Coordinates of C-alpha atoms and ligand atoms in Angstrom, one line a residue:
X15 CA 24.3 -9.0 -2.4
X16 CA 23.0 -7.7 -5.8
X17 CA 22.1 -4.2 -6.3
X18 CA 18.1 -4.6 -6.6
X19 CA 16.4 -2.3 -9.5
X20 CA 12.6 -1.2 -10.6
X21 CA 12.7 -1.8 -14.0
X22 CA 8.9 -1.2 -15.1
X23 CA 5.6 -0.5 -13.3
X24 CA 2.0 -0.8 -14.0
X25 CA -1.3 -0.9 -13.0
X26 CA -4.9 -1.3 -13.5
X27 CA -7.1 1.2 -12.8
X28 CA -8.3 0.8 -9.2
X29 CA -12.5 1.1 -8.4
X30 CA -15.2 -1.3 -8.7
X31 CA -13.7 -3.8 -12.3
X32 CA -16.1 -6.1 -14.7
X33 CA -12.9 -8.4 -15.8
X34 CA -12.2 -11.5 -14.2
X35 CA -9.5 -11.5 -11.5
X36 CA -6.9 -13.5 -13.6
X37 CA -7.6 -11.0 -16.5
X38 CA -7.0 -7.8 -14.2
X39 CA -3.7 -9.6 -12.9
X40 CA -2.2 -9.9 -16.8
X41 CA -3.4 -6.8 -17.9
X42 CA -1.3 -5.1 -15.0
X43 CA 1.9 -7.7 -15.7
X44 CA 1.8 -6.9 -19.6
X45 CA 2.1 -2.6 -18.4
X46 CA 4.8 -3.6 -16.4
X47 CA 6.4 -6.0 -18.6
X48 CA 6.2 -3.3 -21.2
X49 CA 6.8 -0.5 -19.1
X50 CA 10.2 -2.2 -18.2
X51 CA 11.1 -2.5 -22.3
X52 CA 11.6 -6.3 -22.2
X53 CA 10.1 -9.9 -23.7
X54 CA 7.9 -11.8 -20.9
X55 CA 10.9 -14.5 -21.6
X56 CA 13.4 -12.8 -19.9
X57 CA 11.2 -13.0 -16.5
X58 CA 12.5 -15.6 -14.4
X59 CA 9.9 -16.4 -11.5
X60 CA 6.8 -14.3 -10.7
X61 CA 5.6 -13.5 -7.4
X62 CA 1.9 -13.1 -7.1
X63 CA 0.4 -11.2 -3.8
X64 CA -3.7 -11.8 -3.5
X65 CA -5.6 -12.7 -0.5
X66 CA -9.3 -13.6 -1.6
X67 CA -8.9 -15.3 -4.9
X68 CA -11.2 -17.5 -3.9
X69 CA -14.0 -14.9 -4.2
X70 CA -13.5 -14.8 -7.7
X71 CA -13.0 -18.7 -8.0
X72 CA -9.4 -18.5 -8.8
X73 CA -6.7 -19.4 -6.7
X74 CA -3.0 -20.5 -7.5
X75 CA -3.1 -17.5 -9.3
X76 CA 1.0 -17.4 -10.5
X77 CA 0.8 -20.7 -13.2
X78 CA -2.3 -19.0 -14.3
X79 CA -0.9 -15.6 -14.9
X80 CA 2.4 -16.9 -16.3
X81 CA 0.7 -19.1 -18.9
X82 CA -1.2 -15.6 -20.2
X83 CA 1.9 -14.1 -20.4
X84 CA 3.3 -17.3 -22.5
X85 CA 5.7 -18.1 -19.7
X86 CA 4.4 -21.4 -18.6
X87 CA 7.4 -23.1 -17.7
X88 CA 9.3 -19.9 -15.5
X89 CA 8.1 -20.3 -11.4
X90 CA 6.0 -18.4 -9.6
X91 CA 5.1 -18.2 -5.9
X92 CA 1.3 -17.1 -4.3
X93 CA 2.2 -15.2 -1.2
X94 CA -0.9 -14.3 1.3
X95 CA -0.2 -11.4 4.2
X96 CA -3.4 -10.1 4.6
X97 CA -3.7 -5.9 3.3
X98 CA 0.3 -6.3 3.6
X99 CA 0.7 -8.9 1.0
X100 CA 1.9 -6.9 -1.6
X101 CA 4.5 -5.2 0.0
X102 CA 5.7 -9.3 1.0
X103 CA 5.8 -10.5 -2.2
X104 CA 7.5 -7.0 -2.9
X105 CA 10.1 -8.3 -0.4
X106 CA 10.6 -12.0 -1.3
X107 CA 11.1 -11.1 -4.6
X108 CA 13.8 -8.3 -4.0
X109 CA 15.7 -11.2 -1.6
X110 CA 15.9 -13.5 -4.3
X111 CA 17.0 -11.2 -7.1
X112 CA 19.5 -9.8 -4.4
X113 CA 20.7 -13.1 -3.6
X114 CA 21.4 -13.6 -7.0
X115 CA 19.0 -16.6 -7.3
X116 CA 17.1 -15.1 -10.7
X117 CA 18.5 -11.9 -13.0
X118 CA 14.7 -10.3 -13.5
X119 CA 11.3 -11.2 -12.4
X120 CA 7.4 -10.2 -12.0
X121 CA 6.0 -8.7 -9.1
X122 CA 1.9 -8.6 -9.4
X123 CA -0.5 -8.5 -6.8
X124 CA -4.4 -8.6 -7.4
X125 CA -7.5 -8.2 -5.9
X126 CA -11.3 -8.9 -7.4
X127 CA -14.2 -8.5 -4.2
X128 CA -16.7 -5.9 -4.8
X129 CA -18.9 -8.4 -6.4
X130 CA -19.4 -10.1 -2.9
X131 CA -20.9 -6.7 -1.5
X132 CA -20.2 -5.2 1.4
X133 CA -21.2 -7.7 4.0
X134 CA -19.5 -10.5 3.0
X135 CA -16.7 -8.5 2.2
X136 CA -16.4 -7.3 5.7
X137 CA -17.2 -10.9 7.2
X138 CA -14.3 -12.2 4.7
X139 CA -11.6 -9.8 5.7
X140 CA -12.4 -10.4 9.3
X141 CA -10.5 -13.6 8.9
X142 CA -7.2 -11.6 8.3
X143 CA -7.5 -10.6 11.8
X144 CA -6.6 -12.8 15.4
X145 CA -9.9 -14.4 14.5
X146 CA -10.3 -16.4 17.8
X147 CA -10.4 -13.0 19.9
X148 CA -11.2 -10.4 17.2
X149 CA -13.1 -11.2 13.9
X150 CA -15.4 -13.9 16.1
X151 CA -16.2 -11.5 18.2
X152 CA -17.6 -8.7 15.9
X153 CA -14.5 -6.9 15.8
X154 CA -14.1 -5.6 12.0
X155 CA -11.2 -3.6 10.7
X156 CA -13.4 -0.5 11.1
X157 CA -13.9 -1.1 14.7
X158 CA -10.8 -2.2 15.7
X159 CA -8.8 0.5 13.8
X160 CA -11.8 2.9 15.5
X161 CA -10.3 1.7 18.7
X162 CA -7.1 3.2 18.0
X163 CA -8.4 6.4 17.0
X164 CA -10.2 6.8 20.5
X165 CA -7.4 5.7 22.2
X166 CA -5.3 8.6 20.1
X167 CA -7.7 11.2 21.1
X168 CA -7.9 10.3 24.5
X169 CA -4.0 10.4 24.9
X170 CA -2.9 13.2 22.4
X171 CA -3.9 16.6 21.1
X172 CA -5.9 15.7 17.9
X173 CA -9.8 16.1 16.9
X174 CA -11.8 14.8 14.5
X175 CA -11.4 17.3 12.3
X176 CA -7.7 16.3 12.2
X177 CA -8.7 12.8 11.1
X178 CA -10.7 13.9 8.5
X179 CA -8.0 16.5 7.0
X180 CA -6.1 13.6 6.4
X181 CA -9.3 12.1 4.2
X182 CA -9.5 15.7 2.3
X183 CA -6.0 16.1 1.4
X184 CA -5.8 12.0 0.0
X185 CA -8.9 12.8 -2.0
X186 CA -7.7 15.9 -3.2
X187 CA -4.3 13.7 -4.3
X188 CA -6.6 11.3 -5.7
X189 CA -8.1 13.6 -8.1
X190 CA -4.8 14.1 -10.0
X191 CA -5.0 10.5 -10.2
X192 CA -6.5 9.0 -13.2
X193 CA -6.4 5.3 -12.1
X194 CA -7.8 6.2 -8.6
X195 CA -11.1 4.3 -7.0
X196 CA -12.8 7.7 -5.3
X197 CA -11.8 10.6 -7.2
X198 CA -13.9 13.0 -5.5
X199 CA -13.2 16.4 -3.8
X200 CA -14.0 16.3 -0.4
X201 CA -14.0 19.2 2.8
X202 CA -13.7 18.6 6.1
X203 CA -17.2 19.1 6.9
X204 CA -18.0 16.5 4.3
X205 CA -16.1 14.2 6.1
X206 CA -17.7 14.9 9.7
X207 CA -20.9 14.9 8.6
X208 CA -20.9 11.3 6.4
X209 CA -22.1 8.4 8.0
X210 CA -20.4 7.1 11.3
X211 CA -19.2 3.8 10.5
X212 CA -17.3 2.9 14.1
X213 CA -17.4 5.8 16.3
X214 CA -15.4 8.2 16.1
X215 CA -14.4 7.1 11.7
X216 CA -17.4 7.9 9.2
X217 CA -17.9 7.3 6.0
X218 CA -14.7 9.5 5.1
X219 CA -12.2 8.5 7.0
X220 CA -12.6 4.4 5.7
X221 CA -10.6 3.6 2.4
X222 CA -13.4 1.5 0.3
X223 CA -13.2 -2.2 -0.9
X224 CA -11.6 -2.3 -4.2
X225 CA -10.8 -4.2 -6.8
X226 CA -7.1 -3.8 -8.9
X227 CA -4.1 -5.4 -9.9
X228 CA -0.2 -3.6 -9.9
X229 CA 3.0 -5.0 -10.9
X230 CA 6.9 -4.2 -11.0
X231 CA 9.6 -5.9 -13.0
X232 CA 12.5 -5.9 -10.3
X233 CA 16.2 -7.1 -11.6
X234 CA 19.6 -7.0 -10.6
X235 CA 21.5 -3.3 -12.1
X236 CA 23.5 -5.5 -14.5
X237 CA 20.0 -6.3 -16.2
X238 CA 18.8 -2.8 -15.7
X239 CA 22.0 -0.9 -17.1
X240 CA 21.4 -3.9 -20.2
X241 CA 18.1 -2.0 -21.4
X242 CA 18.1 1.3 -22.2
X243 CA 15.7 2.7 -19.5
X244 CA 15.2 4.9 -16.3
X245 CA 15.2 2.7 -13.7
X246 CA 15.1 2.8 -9.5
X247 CA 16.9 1.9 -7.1
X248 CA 15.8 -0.3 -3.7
X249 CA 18.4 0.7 -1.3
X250 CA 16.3 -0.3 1.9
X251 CA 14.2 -3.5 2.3
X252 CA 12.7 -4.4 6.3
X253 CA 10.2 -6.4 8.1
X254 CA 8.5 -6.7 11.6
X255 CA 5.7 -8.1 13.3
X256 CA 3.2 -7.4 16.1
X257 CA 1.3 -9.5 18.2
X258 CA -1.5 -10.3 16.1
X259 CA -4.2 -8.8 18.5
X260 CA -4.7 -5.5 19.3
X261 CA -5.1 -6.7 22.9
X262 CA -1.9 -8.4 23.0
X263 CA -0.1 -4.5 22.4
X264 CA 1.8 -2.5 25.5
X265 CA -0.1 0.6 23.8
X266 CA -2.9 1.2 20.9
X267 CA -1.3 4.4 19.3
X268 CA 1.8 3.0 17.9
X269 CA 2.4 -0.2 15.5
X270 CA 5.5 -2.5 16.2
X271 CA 5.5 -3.5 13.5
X272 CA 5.8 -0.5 11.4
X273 CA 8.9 0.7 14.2
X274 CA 10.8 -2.9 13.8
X275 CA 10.2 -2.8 9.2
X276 CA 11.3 1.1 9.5
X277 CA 14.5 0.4 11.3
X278 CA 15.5 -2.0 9.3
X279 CA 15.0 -0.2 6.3
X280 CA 16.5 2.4 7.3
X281 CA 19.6 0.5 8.1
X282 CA 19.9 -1.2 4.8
X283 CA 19.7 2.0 3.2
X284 CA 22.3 3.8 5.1
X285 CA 19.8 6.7 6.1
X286 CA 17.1 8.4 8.2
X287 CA 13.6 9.7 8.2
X288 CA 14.9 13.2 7.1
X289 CA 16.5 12.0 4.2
X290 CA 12.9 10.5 2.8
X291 CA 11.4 13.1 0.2
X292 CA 7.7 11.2 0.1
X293 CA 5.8 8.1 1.2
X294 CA 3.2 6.1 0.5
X295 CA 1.8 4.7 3.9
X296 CA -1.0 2.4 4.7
X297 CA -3.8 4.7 5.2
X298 CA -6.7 2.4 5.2
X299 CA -8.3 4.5 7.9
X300 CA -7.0 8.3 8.5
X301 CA -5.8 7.2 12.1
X302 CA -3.5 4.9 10.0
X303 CA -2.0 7.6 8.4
X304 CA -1.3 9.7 11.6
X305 CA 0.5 6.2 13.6
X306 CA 2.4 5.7 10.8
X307 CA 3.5 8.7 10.4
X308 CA 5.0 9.1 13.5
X309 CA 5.8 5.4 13.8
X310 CA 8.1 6.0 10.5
X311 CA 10.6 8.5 12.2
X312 CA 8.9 11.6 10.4
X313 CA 7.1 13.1 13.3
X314 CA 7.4 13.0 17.3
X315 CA 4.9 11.3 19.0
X316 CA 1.7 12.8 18.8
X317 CA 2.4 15.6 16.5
X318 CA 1.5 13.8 13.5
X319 CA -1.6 15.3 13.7
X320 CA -0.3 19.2 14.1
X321 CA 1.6 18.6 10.7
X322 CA -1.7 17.5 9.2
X323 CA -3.0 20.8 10.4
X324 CA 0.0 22.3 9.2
X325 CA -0.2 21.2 5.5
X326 CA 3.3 19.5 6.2
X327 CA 2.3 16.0 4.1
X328 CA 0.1 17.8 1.4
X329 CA 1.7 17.4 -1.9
X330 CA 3.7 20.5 -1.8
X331 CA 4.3 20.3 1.6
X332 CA 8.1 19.2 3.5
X333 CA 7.2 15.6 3.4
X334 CA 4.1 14.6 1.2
X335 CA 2.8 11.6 2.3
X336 CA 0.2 9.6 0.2
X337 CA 0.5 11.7 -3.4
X338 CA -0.9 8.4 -5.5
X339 CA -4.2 9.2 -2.8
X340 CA -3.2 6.3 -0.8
X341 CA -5.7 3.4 0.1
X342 CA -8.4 6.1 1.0
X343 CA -8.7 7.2 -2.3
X344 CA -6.7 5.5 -4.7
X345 CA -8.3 2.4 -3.2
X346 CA -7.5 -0.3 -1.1
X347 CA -7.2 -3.8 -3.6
X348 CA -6.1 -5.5 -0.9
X349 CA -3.2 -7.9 -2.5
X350 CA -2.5 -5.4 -4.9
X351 CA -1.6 -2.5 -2.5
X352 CA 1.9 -2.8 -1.7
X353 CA 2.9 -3.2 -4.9
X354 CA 0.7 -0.4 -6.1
X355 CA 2.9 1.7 -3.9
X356 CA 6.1 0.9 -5.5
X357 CA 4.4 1.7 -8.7
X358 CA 3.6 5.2 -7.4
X359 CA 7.2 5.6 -6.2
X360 CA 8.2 4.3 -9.3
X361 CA 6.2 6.8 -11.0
X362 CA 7.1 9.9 -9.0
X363 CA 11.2 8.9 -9.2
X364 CA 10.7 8.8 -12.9
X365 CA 8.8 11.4 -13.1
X366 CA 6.1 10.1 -14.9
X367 CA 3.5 11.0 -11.8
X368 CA 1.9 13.4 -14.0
X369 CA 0.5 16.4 -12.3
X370 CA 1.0 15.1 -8.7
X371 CA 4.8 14.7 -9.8
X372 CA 7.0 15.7 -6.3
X373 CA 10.1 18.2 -7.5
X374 CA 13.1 16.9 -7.2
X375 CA 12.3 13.8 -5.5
X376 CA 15.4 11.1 -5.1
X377 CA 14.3 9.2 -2.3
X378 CA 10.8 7.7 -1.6
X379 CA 9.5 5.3 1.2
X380 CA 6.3 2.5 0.7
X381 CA 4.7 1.2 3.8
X382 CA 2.2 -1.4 3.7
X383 CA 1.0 -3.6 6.5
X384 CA -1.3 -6.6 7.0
X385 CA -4.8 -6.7 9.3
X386 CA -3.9 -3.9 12.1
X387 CA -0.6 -4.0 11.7
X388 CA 0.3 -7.6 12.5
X389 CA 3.0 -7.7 9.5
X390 CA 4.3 -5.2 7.9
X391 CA 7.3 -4.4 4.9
X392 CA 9.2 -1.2 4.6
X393 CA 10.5 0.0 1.1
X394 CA 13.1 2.6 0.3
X395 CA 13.8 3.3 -3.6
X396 CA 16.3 6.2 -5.0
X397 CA 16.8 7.4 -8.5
X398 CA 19.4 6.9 -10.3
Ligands
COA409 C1 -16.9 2.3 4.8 C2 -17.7 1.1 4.2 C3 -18.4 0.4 5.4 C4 -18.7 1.7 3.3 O1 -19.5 0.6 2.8 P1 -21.0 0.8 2.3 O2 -21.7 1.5 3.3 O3 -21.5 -0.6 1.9 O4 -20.8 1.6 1.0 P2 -21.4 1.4 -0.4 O5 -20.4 0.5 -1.2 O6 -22.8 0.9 -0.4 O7 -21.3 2.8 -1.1 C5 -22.2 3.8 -0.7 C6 -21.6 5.1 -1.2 O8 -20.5 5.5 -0.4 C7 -19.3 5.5 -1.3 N1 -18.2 4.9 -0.5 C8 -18.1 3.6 -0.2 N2 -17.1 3.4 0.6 C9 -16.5 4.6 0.7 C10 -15.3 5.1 1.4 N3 -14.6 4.2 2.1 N4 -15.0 6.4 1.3 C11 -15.7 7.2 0.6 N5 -16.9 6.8 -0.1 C12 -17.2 5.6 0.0 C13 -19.6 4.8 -2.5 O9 -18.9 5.2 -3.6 C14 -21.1 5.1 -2.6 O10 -21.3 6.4 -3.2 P3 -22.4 6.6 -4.3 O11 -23.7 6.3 -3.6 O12 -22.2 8.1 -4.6 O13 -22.1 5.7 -5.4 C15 -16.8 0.1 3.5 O14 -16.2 0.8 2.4 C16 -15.6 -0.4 4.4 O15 -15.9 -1.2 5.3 N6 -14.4 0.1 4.2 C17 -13.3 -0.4 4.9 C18 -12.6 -1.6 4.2 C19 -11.6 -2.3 5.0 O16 -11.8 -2.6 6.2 N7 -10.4 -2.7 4.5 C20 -9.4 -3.3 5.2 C21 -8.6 -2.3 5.9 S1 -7.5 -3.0 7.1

């Protein structure tokens, strides 16, 4: 297997976006393409991550962005996992290069809904979930991720108030985050008193609809060590899948998915939870962040929510999870995510984070799953 590398990163900002979503999807492929010092020729195949292209009346979105970029004739592939389609593509892409089947290629995943409006946005991604017995039956995300938060508080010691610490610290991460959606400073008592959305998550504790586009140039370290450039290493790469209803689950605190992609990522990389320095989970709604948490090895089982209190993932704490803002406030583009998670870790490892830059940081972890947690991808990167 080849040694697979980060070359480049980039992104467009993520919020409510004017272009078109073909336009947002170059822009972020040029960043990385430049990012990564080399020609759009030398890209072998793209992967392209999106889920609702048809909202914005594109779809087959890989010929279209590889005949911006003046590549035409070089492959591409569409890949559709629901929110954890980014972190897929991520995936498919880092098997191919690994199995020697192309020396460099494109990673970009887009989203472009907000100009469907909230209803229709909800209705839309409703469709990501086990339609016949969720989505048909009113269940949206907020509800059914509300679901697990009741069930949390019923079976562990956490509050409210511990759900919405999770909201204040991503906003506060998010406001060191110039290409953030909701860059706004936000106190606990903010978040209890904004509107409830699915009882017990308000207003606060959702991540918003989004619009945005990310991309990484991933090669093999022969093509890295060729260019004269920091790059990162992927030294863990796993997968796993849930039953696609939350119904069909032994429990509605944990996500076995997240357990089965962990493992295996861990495994590849030689390594355990202790050894990661930061994450970037899928916090689309604060109870997210806690279940992941402890489902990626970092905490015991219902404690995640005592190292919230304790200020343990705040960006200076032992294990800061989240420092891009993560989907609550950097923004939840949902093709675009996963890979806007490597670009963070890509960021931080290179440290070009700016001033949310992690000292000393060698190893990071992205986590990104699709619907509640019906597929999900684990990534491990390390400097070099
Ligand atoms: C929470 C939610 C229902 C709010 O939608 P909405 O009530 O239509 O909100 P609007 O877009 O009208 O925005 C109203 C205000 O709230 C803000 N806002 C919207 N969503 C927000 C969020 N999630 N967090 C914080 N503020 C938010 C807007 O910026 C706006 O503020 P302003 O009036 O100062 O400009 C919607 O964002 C949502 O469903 N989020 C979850 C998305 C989702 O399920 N993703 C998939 C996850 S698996």
């Amino acid at each position: 297997m080849e040694t697979v590398c980060v070359l480049g990163a980039g992104s467009t900002k993520y919020g409510k976006l004017n272009d078109s979503i073909s336009d947002i999807a170059v822009q972020s492929s040029i960043n990385a393409i430049e990012n990564a010092c080399i020609k759009p020729n030398e890209i072998e195949a793209g992967y392209i991550s999106n889920v609702f292209g048809i909202a914005d009346k594109q779809v087959h979105l890989g010929p279209v962005i590889m005949s911006n970029l003046g590549i035409p004739d070089k492959p591409s592939l569409s890949i559709e996992s629901a929110c954890g389609s980014g972190s897929v593509s991520l995936r498919e892409a880092f098997a191919n290069v690994a199995a020697g089947f192309y020396n460099a290629v494109l990673v970009t995943g887009v989203e472009k809904v907000t100009q469907t409006g909230t209803e229709w946005t909800t209705t839309y991604f409703s469709y990501c979930s086990d339609f016949f017995y969720e989505g048909q039956a009113g269940a949206s995300f907020p509800g059914l991720f509300a679901s697990m938060a009741r069930a949390y508080l019923n079976e562990y010691d956490a509050t409210e108030e511990d759900f919405a610490a999770v909201a204040v610290k991503n906003h506060n991460n998010g406001l060191l985050n110039p290409k953030a959606h909701l860059r706004k400073k936000i106190t606990i008592e903010d978040v209890m008193e904004s509107p409830i959305v699915a009882s017990p998550l308000k207003l606060y504790d959702c991540c918003p609809f989004s619009d945005g586009a990310s991309s990484v140039i991933l090669c093999n370290e022969k093509f890295a060590k060729s260019h004269t450039k920091d790059y990162v290493k992927i030294i863990g790469s796993g997968r796993g899948g849930s039953p696609a209803a939350l119904q069909g689950r032994d429990h509605m605190t944990t996500i076995p998915s997240t357990k089965l992609a962990a493992q295996a990522a861990y495994k590849m990389a030689g390594i355990s939870p202790t050894d990661i320095d930061f994450a970037e989970v899928h916090d689309c709604f604060t109870i997210a962040e806690i279940v992941d948490s402890e489902d990626l090895g970092f905490f015991d089982k219902g404690k995640a929510a005592d190292a919230v209190r304790n200020q343990q993932t705040e960006l200076r704490g032992s294990i800061p999870i989240n420092p891009s803002g993560g989907l609550k406030s950097k923004g939840h583009p949902i093709g675009a995510t996963g890979v806007g998670q490597a670009v963070e870790v890509f960021d931080q490892l290179t440290g070009n984070a700016g001033e949310r830059t992690i000292k000393n940081a060698k190893i990071g972890l992205t986590h990104n799953f699709g619907a509640t947690g019906a597929s999900c991808a684990v990534h491990i990167f390390q400097n070099v």
